[in-house]
Amino acid sequence: MACVKFLIIAAALFGCANAKFVWEPDTNNDFPAVTKKFVFVSHTLQMPMPVPPTPPQLPFAPFPPFPNFAPFQPIPPIQPFAPNAFNFPMPHIITADEIKNAKPGPNGVYNGVMVSSNSNSYIDKDGNVVKKGGTAALINQDGKVQEFEQGNAPPDINKPIQVKPLW
């Protein structure tokens, strides 16, 4: 019996939901619920949308005041490098005399080699290219000293080598 009552109420609601006003012209024979808007006979059937529940609003304690920050210390300026900051001591460069005079110790071995070369070219007054230069080598092998020179203007191997700082 309850099922019959439920079906009757459902059919009545369905009929009310799909009813048309009498004065609306019927121009086509299709079912009005499919192609037209739902028109309610009575505004009492419209139900407002339920509002979703909201969580309770908990009161927050006020934030404590922030302490004052310590004053910022100024950053000291970067000092320029001292003039001698990059002046590293240059290594000792052995001279030709030190290689010539070196003798191995007892049960020792000594090998010393020094090579120097240069080259240049220029055009003389007749327009010919003149090439000058050469190579000089000094070898000390266990106290036996040999000197070699090659070219038309070999450098003086006894001249001391001068090294300048990079900057």
PDB file of C-alpha atoms in Angstrom:
ATOM      1  CA  MET A   1       0.000   0.000   0.000  1.00  0.00           C
ATOM      2  CA  ALA A   2       2.904   2.347   0.774  1.00  0.00           C
ATOM      3  CA  CYS A   3       4.375   1.659  -2.648  1.00  0.00           C
ATOM      4  CA  VAL A   4       1.155   2.698  -4.356  1.00  0.00           C
ATOM      5  CA  LYS A   5       1.030   5.963  -2.384  1.00  0.00           C
ATOM      6  CA  PHE A   6       4.646   6.650  -3.321  1.00  0.00           C
ATOM      7  CA  LEU A   7       3.950   6.038  -7.027  1.00  0.00           C
ATOM      8  CA  ILE A   8       0.909   8.348  -6.973  1.00  0.00           C
ATOM      9  CA  ILE A   9       2.860  11.141  -5.295  1.00  0.00           C
ATOM     10  CA  ALA A  10       5.778  10.653  -7.726  1.00  0.00           C
ATOM     11  CA  ALA A  11       3.390  10.762 -10.715  1.00  0.00           C
ATOM     12  CA  ALA A  12       1.736  13.933  -9.402  1.00  0.00           C
ATOM     13  CA  LEU A  13       5.087  15.648  -8.942  1.00  0.00           C
ATOM     14  CA  PHE A  14       6.207  14.504 -12.381  1.00  0.00           C
ATOM     15  CA  GLY A  15       3.014  15.830 -13.953  1.00  0.00           C
ATOM     16  CA  CYS A  16       3.315  19.171 -12.145  1.00  0.00           C
ATOM     17  CA  ALA A  17       6.916  19.521 -13.177  1.00  0.00           C
ATOM     18  CA  ASN A  18       6.118  18.923 -16.840  1.00  0.00           C
ATOM     19  CA  ALA A  19       2.821  20.865 -17.010  1.00  0.00           C
ATOM     20  CA  LYS A  20       2.388  23.750 -19.403  1.00  0.00           C
ATOM     21  CA  PHE A  21       0.439  26.901 -19.017  1.00  0.00           C
ATOM     22  CA  VAL A  22      -2.919  26.744 -20.771  1.00  0.00           C
ATOM     23  CA  TRP A  23      -2.469  29.968 -22.698  1.00  0.00           C
ATOM     24  CA  GLU A  24       0.889  28.827 -24.166  1.00  0.00           C
ATOM     25  CA  PRO A  25       0.393  27.911 -27.835  1.00  0.00           C
ATOM     26  CA  ASP A  26       1.194  24.365 -28.734  1.00  0.00           C
ATOM     27  CA  THR A  27       3.010  24.581 -32.068  1.00  0.00           C
ATOM     28  CA  ASN A  28       4.584  21.150 -32.110  1.00  0.00           C
ATOM     29  CA  ASN A  29       3.633  17.762 -30.853  1.00  0.00           C
ATOM     30  CA  ASP A  30       6.810  16.805 -29.052  1.00  0.00           C
ATOM     31  CA  PHE A  31       6.982  16.184 -25.363  1.00  0.00           C
ATOM     32  CA  PRO A  32       7.451  19.511 -23.583  1.00  0.00           C
ATOM     33  CA  ALA A  33       9.827  18.213 -20.926  1.00  0.00           C
ATOM     34  CA  VAL A  34      12.449  17.284 -23.509  1.00  0.00           C
ATOM     35  CA  THR A  35      12.719  20.464 -25.551  1.00  0.00           C
ATOM     36  CA  LYS A  36      11.341  23.239 -23.358  1.00  0.00           C
ATOM     37  CA  LYS A  37      12.114  24.644 -19.985  1.00  0.00           C
ATOM     38  CA  PHE A  38      10.424  23.221 -16.956  1.00  0.00           C
ATOM     39  CA  VAL A  39       7.594  25.509 -16.011  1.00  0.00           C
ATOM     40  CA  PHE A  40       6.076  25.185 -12.579  1.00  0.00           C
ATOM     41  CA  VAL A  41       2.399  25.868 -12.020  1.00  0.00           C
ATOM     42  CA  SER A  42       2.976  26.986  -8.515  1.00  0.00           C
ATOM     43  CA  HIS A  43       5.930  28.696  -6.989  1.00  0.00           C
ATOM     44  CA  THR A  44       5.431  26.748  -3.800  1.00  0.00           C
ATOM     45  CA  LEU A  45       7.038  23.686  -5.401  1.00  0.00           C
ATOM     46  CA  GLN A  46      10.383  25.433  -5.836  1.00  0.00           C
ATOM     47  CA  MET A  47      12.770  24.594  -3.059  1.00  0.00           C
ATOM     48  CA  PRO A  48      15.749  26.758  -2.214  1.00  0.00           C
ATOM     49  CA  MET A  49      19.164  25.148  -2.546  1.00  0.00           C
ATOM     50  CA  PRO A  50      20.418  23.979   0.808  1.00  0.00           C
ATOM     51  CA  VAL A  51      23.420  25.824   2.166  1.00  0.00           C
ATOM     52  CA  PRO A  52      26.290  23.487   2.942  1.00  0.00           C
ATOM     53  CA  PRO A  53      27.236  23.411   6.578  1.00  0.00           C
ATOM     54  CA  THR A  54      30.179  25.540   7.551  1.00  0.00           C
ATOM     55  CA  PRO A  55      32.658  24.586  10.229  1.00  0.00           C
ATOM     56  CA  PRO A  56      32.366  26.513  13.433  1.00  0.00           C
ATOM     57  CA  GLN A  57      34.471  29.649  13.587  1.00  0.00           C
ATOM     58  CA  LEU A  58      36.931  29.342  16.425  1.00  0.00           C
ATOM     59  CA  PRO A  59      38.154  32.605  17.882  1.00  0.00           C
ATOM     60  CA  PHE A  60      41.898  33.016  17.576  1.00  0.00           C
ATOM     61  CA  ALA A  61      43.976  34.595  20.242  1.00  0.00           C
ATOM     62  CA  PRO A  62      45.529  37.840  19.073  1.00  0.00           C
ATOM     63  CA  PHE A  63      49.101  37.614  17.885  1.00  0.00           C
ATOM     64  CA  PRO A  64      51.656  38.949  20.327  1.00  0.00           C
ATOM     65  CA  PRO A  65      53.482  42.029  19.122  1.00  0.00           C
ATOM     66  CA  PHE A  66      56.721  41.317  17.298  1.00  0.00           C
ATOM     67  CA  PRO A  67      59.867  42.369  19.103  1.00  0.00           C
ATOM     68  CA  ASN A  68      61.913  45.112  17.564  1.00  0.00           C
ATOM     69  CA  PHE A  69      64.710  43.921  15.356  1.00  0.00           C
ATOM     70  CA  ALA A  70      68.250  44.769  16.253  1.00  0.00           C
ATOM     71  CA  PRO A  71      69.583  47.568  14.096  1.00  0.00           C
ATOM     72  CA  PHE A  72      71.459  46.319  11.088  1.00  0.00           C
ATOM     73  CA  GLN A  73      75.186  46.694  11.334  1.00  0.00           C
ATOM     74  CA  PRO A  74      76.648  48.343   8.259  1.00  0.00           C
ATOM     75  CA  ILE A  75      78.832  46.126   6.156  1.00  0.00           C
ATOM     76  CA  PRO A  76      82.376  47.448   6.124  1.00  0.00           C
ATOM     77  CA  PRO A  77      83.591  48.392   2.665  1.00  0.00           C
ATOM     78  CA  ILE A  78      85.907  45.994   0.912  1.00  0.00           C
ATOM     79  CA  GLN A  79      89.432  47.230   1.134  1.00  0.00           C
ATOM     80  CA  PRO A  80      91.416  47.316  -2.095  1.00  0.00           C
ATOM     81  CA  PHE A  81      94.237  44.852  -2.374  1.00  0.00           C
ATOM     82  CA  ALA A  82      97.546  45.954  -1.049  1.00  0.00           C
ATOM     83  CA  PRO A  83     100.101  46.688  -3.790  1.00  0.00           C
ATOM     84  CA  ASN A  84     102.188  43.720  -2.742  1.00  0.00           C
ATOM     85  CA  ALA A  85      99.256  41.276  -2.385  1.00  0.00           C
ATOM     86  CA  PHE A  86     100.065  39.464  -5.619  1.00  0.00           C
ATOM     87  CA  ASN A  87     103.821  39.853  -5.599  1.00  0.00           C
ATOM     88  CA  PHE A  88     104.809  36.271  -5.030  1.00  0.00           C
ATOM     89  CA  PRO A  89     108.475  35.511  -4.703  1.00  0.00           C
ATOM     90  CA  MET A  90     109.767  34.299  -8.031  1.00  0.00           C
ATOM     91  CA  PRO A  91     111.521  30.933  -8.058  1.00  0.00           C
ATOM     92  CA  HIS A  92     115.258  30.895  -8.477  1.00  0.00           C
ATOM     93  CA  ILE A  93     116.164  30.255 -12.112  1.00  0.00           C
ATOM     94  CA  ILE A  94     119.410  28.386 -12.439  1.00  0.00           C
ATOM     95  CA  THR A  95     122.063  30.208 -14.466  1.00  0.00           C
ATOM     96  CA  ALA A  96     124.354  28.657 -17.053  1.00  0.00           C
ATOM     97  CA  ASP A  97     127.318  28.955 -14.685  1.00  0.00           C
ATOM     98  CA  GLU A  98     125.473  26.982 -11.991  1.00  0.00           C
ATOM     99  CA  ILE A  99     124.756  24.194 -14.484  1.00  0.00           C
ATOM    100  CA  LYS A 100     128.359  24.155 -15.748  1.00  0.00           C
ATOM    101  CA  ASN A 101     129.850  24.015 -12.233  1.00  0.00           C
ATOM    102  CA  ALA A 102     127.445  21.449 -10.763  1.00  0.00           C
ATOM    103  CA  LYS A 103     129.040  18.136  -9.754  1.00  0.00           C
ATOM    104  CA  PRO A 104     127.157  15.068  -8.595  1.00  0.00           C
ATOM    105  CA  GLY A 105     127.698  13.947  -5.024  1.00  0.00           C
ATOM    106  CA  PRO A 106     129.054  10.541  -4.075  1.00  0.00           C
ATOM    107  CA  ASN A 107     126.866   7.852  -5.673  1.00  0.00           C
ATOM    108  CA  GLY A 108     124.783  10.686  -7.171  1.00  0.00           C
ATOM    109  CA  VAL A 109     123.641  11.590 -10.630  1.00  0.00           C
ATOM    110  CA  TYR A 110     123.289  15.078 -12.065  1.00  0.00           C
ATOM    111  CA  ASN A 111     121.671  16.042 -15.333  1.00  0.00           C
ATOM    112  CA  GLY A 112     121.338  19.713 -16.218  1.00  0.00           C
ATOM    113  CA  VAL A 113     120.069  21.133 -19.495  1.00  0.00           C
ATOM    114  CA  MET A 114     119.660  24.731 -20.596  1.00  0.00           C
ATOM    115  CA  VAL A 115     118.340  25.719 -24.012  1.00  0.00           C
ATOM    116  CA  SER A 116     117.820  29.181 -25.433  1.00  0.00           C
ATOM    117  CA  SER A 117     116.629  30.144 -28.892  1.00  0.00           C
ATOM    118  CA  ASN A 118     115.625  33.229 -30.802  1.00  0.00           C
ATOM    119  CA  SER A 119     114.621  34.128 -34.328  1.00  0.00           C
ATOM    120  CA  ASN A 120     113.734  37.229 -36.281  1.00  0.00           C
ATOM    121  CA  SER A 121     113.388  38.307 -39.845  1.00  0.00           C
ATOM    122  CA  TYR A 122     113.417  41.603 -41.666  1.00  0.00           C
ATOM    123  CA  ILE A 123     113.589  43.036 -45.161  1.00  0.00           C
ATOM    124  CA  ASP A 124     116.856  44.670 -46.136  1.00  0.00           C
ATOM    125  CA  LYS A 125     117.259  47.734 -48.374  1.00  0.00           C
ATOM    126  CA  ASP A 126     117.242  45.555 -51.518  1.00  0.00           C
ATOM    127  CA  GLY A 127     113.858  43.993 -50.577  1.00  0.00           C
ATOM    128  CA  ASN A 128     115.278  40.611 -49.614  1.00  0.00           C
ATOM    129  CA  VAL A 129     114.018  38.804 -46.511  1.00  0.00           C
ATOM    130  CA  VAL A 130     116.825  38.293 -44.014  1.00  0.00           C
ATOM    131  CA  LYS A 131     116.340  35.616 -41.361  1.00  0.00           C
ATOM    132  CA  LYS A 132     118.463  35.632 -38.254  1.00  0.00           C
ATOM    133  CA  GLY A 133     118.457  33.496 -35.173  1.00  0.00           C
ATOM    134  CA  GLY A 134     119.590  30.242 -33.722  1.00  0.00           C
ATOM    135  CA  THR A 135     119.667  27.952 -30.758  1.00  0.00           C
ATOM    136  CA  ALA A 136     122.210  27.418 -28.005  1.00  0.00           C
ATOM    137  CA  ALA A 137     122.162  24.451 -25.662  1.00  0.00           C
ATOM    138  CA  LEU A 138     124.183  23.597 -22.565  1.00  0.00           C
ATOM    139  CA  ILE A 139     124.213  20.034 -21.193  1.00  0.00           C
ATOM    140  CA  ASN A 140     125.866  18.803 -17.986  1.00  0.00           C
ATOM    141  CA  GLN A 141     125.653  15.060 -17.543  1.00  0.00           C
ATOM    142  CA  ASP A 142     127.392  13.877 -14.388  1.00  0.00           C
ATOM    143  CA  GLY A 143     129.997  16.653 -14.624  1.00  0.00           C
ATOM    144  CA  LYS A 144     130.641  16.297 -18.391  1.00  0.00           C
ATOM    145  CA  VAL A 145     129.684  19.703 -19.889  1.00  0.00           C
ATOM    146  CA  GLN A 146     128.796  20.144 -23.579  1.00  0.00           C
ATOM    147  CA  GLU A 147     127.725  23.318 -25.390  1.00  0.00           C
ATOM    148  CA  PHE A 148     125.960  23.393 -28.776  1.00  0.00           C
ATOM    149  CA  GLU A 149     125.105  26.320 -31.049  1.00  0.00           C
ATOM    150  CA  GLN A 150     122.972  26.207 -34.203  1.00  0.00           C
ATOM    151  CA  GLY A 151     122.028  28.980 -36.638  1.00  0.00           C
ATOM    152  CA  ASN A 152     123.576  32.220 -37.925  1.00  0.00           C
ATOM    153  CA  ALA A 153     122.974  34.292 -34.727  1.00  0.00           C
ATOM    154  CA  PRO A 154     122.519  32.024 -31.678  1.00  0.00           C
ATOM    155  CA  PRO A 155     121.766  33.708 -28.357  1.00  0.00           C
ATOM    156  CA  ASP A 156     124.325  34.100 -25.597  1.00  0.00           C
ATOM    157  CA  ILE A 157     123.493  31.280 -23.189  1.00  0.00           C
ATOM    158  CA  ASN A 158     125.515  32.918 -20.387  1.00  0.00           C
ATOM    159  CA  LYS A 159     123.237  35.965 -20.404  1.00  0.00           C
ATOM    160  CA  PRO A 160     121.024  35.837 -17.288  1.00  0.00           C
ATOM    161  CA  ILE A 161     117.299  35.215 -17.760  1.00  0.00           C
ATOM    162  CA  GLN A 162     115.097  38.024 -16.520  1.00  0.00           C
ATOM    163  CA  VAL A 163     111.542  37.267 -15.520  1.00  0.00           C
ATOM    164  CA  LYS A 164     109.105  40.099 -14.902  1.00  0.00           C
ATOM    165  CA  PRO A 165     106.072  39.769 -12.612  1.00  0.00           C
ATOM    166  CA  LEU A 166     102.791  39.097 -14.377  1.00  0.00           C
ATOM    167  CA  TRP A 167     101.313  42.464 -13.332  1.00  0.00           C
TER     168      TRP A 167
END
